[in-house]
XYZ file of C-alpha atoms in Angstrom:
300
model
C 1.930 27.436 -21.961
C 2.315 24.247 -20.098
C 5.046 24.409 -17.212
C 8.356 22.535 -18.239
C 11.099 20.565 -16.513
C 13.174 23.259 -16.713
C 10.793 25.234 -14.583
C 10.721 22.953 -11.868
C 13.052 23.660 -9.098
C 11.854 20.981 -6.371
C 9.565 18.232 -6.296
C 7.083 17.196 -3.612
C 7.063 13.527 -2.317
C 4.064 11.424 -0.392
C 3.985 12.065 3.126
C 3.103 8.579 4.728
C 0.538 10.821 7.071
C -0.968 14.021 8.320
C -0.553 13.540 11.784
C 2.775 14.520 13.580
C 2.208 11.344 16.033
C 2.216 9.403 12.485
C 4.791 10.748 11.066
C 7.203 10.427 14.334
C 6.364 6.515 14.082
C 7.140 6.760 10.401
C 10.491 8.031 11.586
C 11.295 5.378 14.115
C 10.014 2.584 12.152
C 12.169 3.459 9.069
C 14.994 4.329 11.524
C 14.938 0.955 12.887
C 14.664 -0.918 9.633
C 17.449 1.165 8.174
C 19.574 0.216 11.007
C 18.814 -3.598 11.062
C 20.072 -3.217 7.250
C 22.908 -1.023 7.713
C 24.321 -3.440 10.570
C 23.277 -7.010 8.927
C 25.359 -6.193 5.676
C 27.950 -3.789 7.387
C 28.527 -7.423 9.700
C 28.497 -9.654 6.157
C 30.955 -7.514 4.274
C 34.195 -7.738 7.050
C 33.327 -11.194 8.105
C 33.615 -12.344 3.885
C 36.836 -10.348 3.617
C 38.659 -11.487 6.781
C 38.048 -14.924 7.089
C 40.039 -16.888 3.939
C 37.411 -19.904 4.656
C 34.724 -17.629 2.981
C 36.838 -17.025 -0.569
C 34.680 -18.508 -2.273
C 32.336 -17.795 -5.409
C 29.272 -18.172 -3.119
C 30.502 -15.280 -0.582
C 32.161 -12.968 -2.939
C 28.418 -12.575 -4.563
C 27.000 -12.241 -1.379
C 30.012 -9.464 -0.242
C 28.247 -7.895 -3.462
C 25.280 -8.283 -2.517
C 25.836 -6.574 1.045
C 27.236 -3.706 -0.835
C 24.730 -3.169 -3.338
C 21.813 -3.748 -0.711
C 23.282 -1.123 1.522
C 23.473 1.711 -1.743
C 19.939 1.035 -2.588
C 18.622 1.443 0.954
C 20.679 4.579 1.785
C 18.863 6.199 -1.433
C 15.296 5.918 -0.767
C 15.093 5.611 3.072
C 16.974 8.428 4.866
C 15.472 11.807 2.947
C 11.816 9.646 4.158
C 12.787 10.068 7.518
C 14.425 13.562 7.398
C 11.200 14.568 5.495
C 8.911 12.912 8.294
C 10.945 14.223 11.244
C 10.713 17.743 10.010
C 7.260 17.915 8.899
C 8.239 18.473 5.415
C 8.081 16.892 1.774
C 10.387 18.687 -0.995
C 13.115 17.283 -2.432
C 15.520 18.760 -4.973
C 15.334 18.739 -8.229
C 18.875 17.549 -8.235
C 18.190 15.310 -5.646
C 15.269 13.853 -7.720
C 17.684 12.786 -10.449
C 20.157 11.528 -8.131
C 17.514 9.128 -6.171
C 16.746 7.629 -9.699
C 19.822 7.419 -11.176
C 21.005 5.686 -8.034
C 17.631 3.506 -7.149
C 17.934 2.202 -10.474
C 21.632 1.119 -10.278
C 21.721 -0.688 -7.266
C 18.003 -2.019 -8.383
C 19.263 -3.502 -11.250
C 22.815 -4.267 -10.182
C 20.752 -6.057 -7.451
C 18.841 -8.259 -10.199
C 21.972 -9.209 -12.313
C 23.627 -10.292 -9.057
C 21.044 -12.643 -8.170
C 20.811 -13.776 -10.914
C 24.304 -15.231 -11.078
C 24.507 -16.395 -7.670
C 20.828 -18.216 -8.710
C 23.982 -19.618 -11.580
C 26.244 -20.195 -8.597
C 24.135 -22.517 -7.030
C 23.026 -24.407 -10.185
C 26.607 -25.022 -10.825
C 27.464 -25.824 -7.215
C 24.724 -28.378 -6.523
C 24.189 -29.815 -9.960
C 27.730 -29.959 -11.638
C 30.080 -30.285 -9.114
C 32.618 -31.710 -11.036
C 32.970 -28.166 -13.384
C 32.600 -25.716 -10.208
C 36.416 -24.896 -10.328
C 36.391 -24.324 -14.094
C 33.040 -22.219 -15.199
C 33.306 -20.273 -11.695
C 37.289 -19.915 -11.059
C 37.957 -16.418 -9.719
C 38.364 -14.142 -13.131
C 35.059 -15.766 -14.030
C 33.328 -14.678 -10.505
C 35.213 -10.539 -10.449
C 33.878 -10.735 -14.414
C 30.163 -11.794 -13.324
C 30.148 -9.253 -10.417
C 31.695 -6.284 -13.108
C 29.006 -7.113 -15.379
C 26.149 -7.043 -12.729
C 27.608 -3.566 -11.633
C 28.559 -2.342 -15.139
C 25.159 -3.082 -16.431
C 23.049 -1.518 -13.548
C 25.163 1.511 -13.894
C 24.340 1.608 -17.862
C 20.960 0.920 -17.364
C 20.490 3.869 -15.007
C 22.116 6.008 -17.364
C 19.509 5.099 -19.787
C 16.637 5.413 -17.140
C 17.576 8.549 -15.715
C 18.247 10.246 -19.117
C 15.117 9.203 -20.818
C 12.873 10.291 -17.437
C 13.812 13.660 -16.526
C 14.152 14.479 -20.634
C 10.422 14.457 -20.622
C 8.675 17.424 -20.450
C 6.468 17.423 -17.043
C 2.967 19.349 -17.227
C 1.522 17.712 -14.565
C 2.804 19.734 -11.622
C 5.814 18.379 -9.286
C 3.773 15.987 -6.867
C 5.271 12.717 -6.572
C 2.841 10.250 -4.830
C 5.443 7.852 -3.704
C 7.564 8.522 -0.618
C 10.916 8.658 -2.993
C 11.708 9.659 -6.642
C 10.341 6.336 -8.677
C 10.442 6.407 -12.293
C 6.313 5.055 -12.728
C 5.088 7.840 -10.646
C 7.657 10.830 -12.386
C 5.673 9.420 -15.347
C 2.404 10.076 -14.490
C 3.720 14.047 -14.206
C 4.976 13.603 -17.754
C 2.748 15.115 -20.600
C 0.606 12.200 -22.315
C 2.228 11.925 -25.573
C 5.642 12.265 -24.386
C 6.609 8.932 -22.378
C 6.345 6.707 -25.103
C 10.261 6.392 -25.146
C 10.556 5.780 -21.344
C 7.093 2.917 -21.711
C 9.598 1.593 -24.243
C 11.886 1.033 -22.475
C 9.997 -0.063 -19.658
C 8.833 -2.690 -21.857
C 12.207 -3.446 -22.596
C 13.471 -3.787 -18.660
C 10.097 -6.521 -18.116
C 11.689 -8.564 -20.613
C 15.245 -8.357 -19.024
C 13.302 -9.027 -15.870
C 11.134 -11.347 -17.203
C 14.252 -13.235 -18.637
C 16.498 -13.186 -15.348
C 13.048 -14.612 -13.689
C 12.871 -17.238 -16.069
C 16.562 -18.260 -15.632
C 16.522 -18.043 -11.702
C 13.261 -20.444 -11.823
C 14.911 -22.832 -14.040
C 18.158 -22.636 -11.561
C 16.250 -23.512 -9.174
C 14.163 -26.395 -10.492
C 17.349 -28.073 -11.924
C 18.320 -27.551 -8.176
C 15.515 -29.304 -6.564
C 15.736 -32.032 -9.143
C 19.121 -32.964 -7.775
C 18.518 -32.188 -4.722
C 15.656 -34.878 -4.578
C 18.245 -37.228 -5.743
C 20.220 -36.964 -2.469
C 19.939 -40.260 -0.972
C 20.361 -38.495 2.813
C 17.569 -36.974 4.431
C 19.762 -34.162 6.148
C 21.601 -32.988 2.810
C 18.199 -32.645 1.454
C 16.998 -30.733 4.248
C 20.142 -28.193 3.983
C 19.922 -27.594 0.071
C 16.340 -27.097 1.080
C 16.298 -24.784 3.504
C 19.057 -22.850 1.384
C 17.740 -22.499 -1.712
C 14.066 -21.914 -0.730
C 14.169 -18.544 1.101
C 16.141 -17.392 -1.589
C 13.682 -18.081 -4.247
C 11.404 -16.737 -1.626
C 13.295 -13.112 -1.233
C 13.942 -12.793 -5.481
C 10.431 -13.378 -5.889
C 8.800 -10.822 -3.890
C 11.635 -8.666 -4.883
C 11.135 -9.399 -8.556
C 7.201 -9.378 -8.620
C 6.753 -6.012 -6.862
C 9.052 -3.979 -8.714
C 7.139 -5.301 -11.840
C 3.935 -4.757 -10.589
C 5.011 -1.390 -9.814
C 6.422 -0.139 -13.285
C 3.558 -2.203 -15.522
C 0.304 -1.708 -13.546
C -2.302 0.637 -15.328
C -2.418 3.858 -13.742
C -6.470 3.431 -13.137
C -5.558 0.863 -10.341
C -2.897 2.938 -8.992
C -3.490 4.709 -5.296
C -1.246 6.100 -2.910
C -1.519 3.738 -0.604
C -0.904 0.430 -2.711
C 1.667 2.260 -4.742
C 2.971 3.140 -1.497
C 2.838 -0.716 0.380
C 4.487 -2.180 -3.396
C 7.683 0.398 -3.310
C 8.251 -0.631 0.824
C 7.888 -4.471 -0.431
C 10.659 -4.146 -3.119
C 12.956 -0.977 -2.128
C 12.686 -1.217 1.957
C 12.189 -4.874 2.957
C 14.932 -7.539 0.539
C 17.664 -5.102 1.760
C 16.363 -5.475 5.518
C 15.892 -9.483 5.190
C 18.735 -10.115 2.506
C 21.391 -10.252 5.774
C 19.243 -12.613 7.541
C 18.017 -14.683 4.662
C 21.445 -15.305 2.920
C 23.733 -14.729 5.503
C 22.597 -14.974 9.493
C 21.109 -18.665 8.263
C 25.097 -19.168 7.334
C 26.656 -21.524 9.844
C 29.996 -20.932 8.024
C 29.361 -16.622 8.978
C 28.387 -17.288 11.980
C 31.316 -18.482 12.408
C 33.813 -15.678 11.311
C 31.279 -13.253 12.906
């Protein structure tokens, strides 16, 4: 008889090495990115909601953004360090479900939010005129509720579908948190069909938010190469690139991680794709939409 979910009690995650010297720079690296997160949004979030100069559409999606960027990095990272400072690799099975369920909300809450503030800068740069009307402030707390209100339905739907599976393939997880592809690959063959479904289902979302971000964007750069002055080029510029920058490593990772076949999958490149899109946008987010930020430097 083939062991169940119900059977399993703990899982086991990837250590990132054998070596205790290894494992202590694991711990201090981590420690120091987690920090340099923790800090650049924990700065963002008072400066936005002190200073009444920042009440705008623009910085209430970023305030969101510093939230949601602070969740998903507080799932994944800190049981990676406690794991490498004590030599160990289990996790819970409850904490297994919780990691997902959680990953996946602030994930996708994370997509759906840049997504709009991609919108936000469309309508900012290229219509002006409307900015009051299509973003007045219902508009803005009902784009935000949706972003958050669609992650957290999503991860419902995730976190169901993944840990309904019966898992015959032991409890090693080769990733250094709970991710959804690899909790797959413990699933029996014939059984994941329903969660590939809806994997298939989330690239399309993905692919779709992608699709509208790029097109943001272009329309962007189309006006933006319209501005008779040199410096107002410059600024849209050197605001809207690094952001299109950030979603795109962001967006391609996580994609690559959930669609790539499992023959080119190894620890290590499974391993260096979850840091790219789980570890580093909520690191450089701060920096990259907010430190740049004359107007936050400001109220800092």
């Amino acid at each position: 008889k083939m062991p169940n979910t119900s059977s399993i009690t703990q899982f086991l995650l990837l250590a990132f090495a054998d070596k205790r010297e290894l494992q202590l720079l694991h711990f201090w690296l981590f420690l120091g990115i987690y920090l340099a997160a923790l800090l650049g949004n924990s700065l963002i979030i008072p400066a936005i909601a002190c200073d009444h100069r920042l009440h705008t559409p623009m910085y209430f999606f970023l305030l969101n953004l510093a939230l949601i960027n602070m969740g998903s990095i507080s799932t994944t990272v800190p049981k990676s360090m406690v794991n490498s400072l004590w030599d160990t690799t289990t996790i819970c099975y409850v904490g297994c479900v919780s990691q997902v369920f959680l990953f996946v909300f602030f994930i996708s809450a994370e997509l759906y939010l840049l997504t709009v503030m991609a919108y936000d800068r469309y309508v900012a740069i290229c219509k002006p005129l409307h900015y009051g009307t299509l973003l007045c402030s219902r508009a803005c707390v009902h784009m935000a509720a949706a972003a958050w209100g669609s992650g957290f339905l999503y991860a419902v739907l995730h976190t169901a579908n993944t840990f309904s599976l019966p898992l015959c393939k032991g409890s090693t997880i080769n990733q250094f948190f709970c991710d959804v592809p690899q909790i797959l690959m413990l699933s029996c063959s014939d059984a994941y069909l329903g969660e590939f479904g809806l994997i298939v289902f989330s690239a399309f979302v993905v692919f779709g938010c992608f699709v509208f971000i790029v097109v943001s964007y272009m329309q962007i750069f189309r006006a933006v190469l319209g501005i008779p002055s040199e410096r107002g080029r410059q600024k849209a510029f050197s605001t809207c690139l690094p952001h299109l920058a950030m979603v795109s490593l962001f967006l391609s990772t996580a994609v690559f991680d959930h669609l790539k076949p499992p023959s080119i999958s190894s620890p290590s490149l499974d391993l260096v794709v979850a840091v790219l899109y789980s570890v580093v946008p909520p690191a450089v987010n701060p920096l990259i939409y907010g430190m740049r930020n004359t107007v936050i430097k400001e109220a800092l």
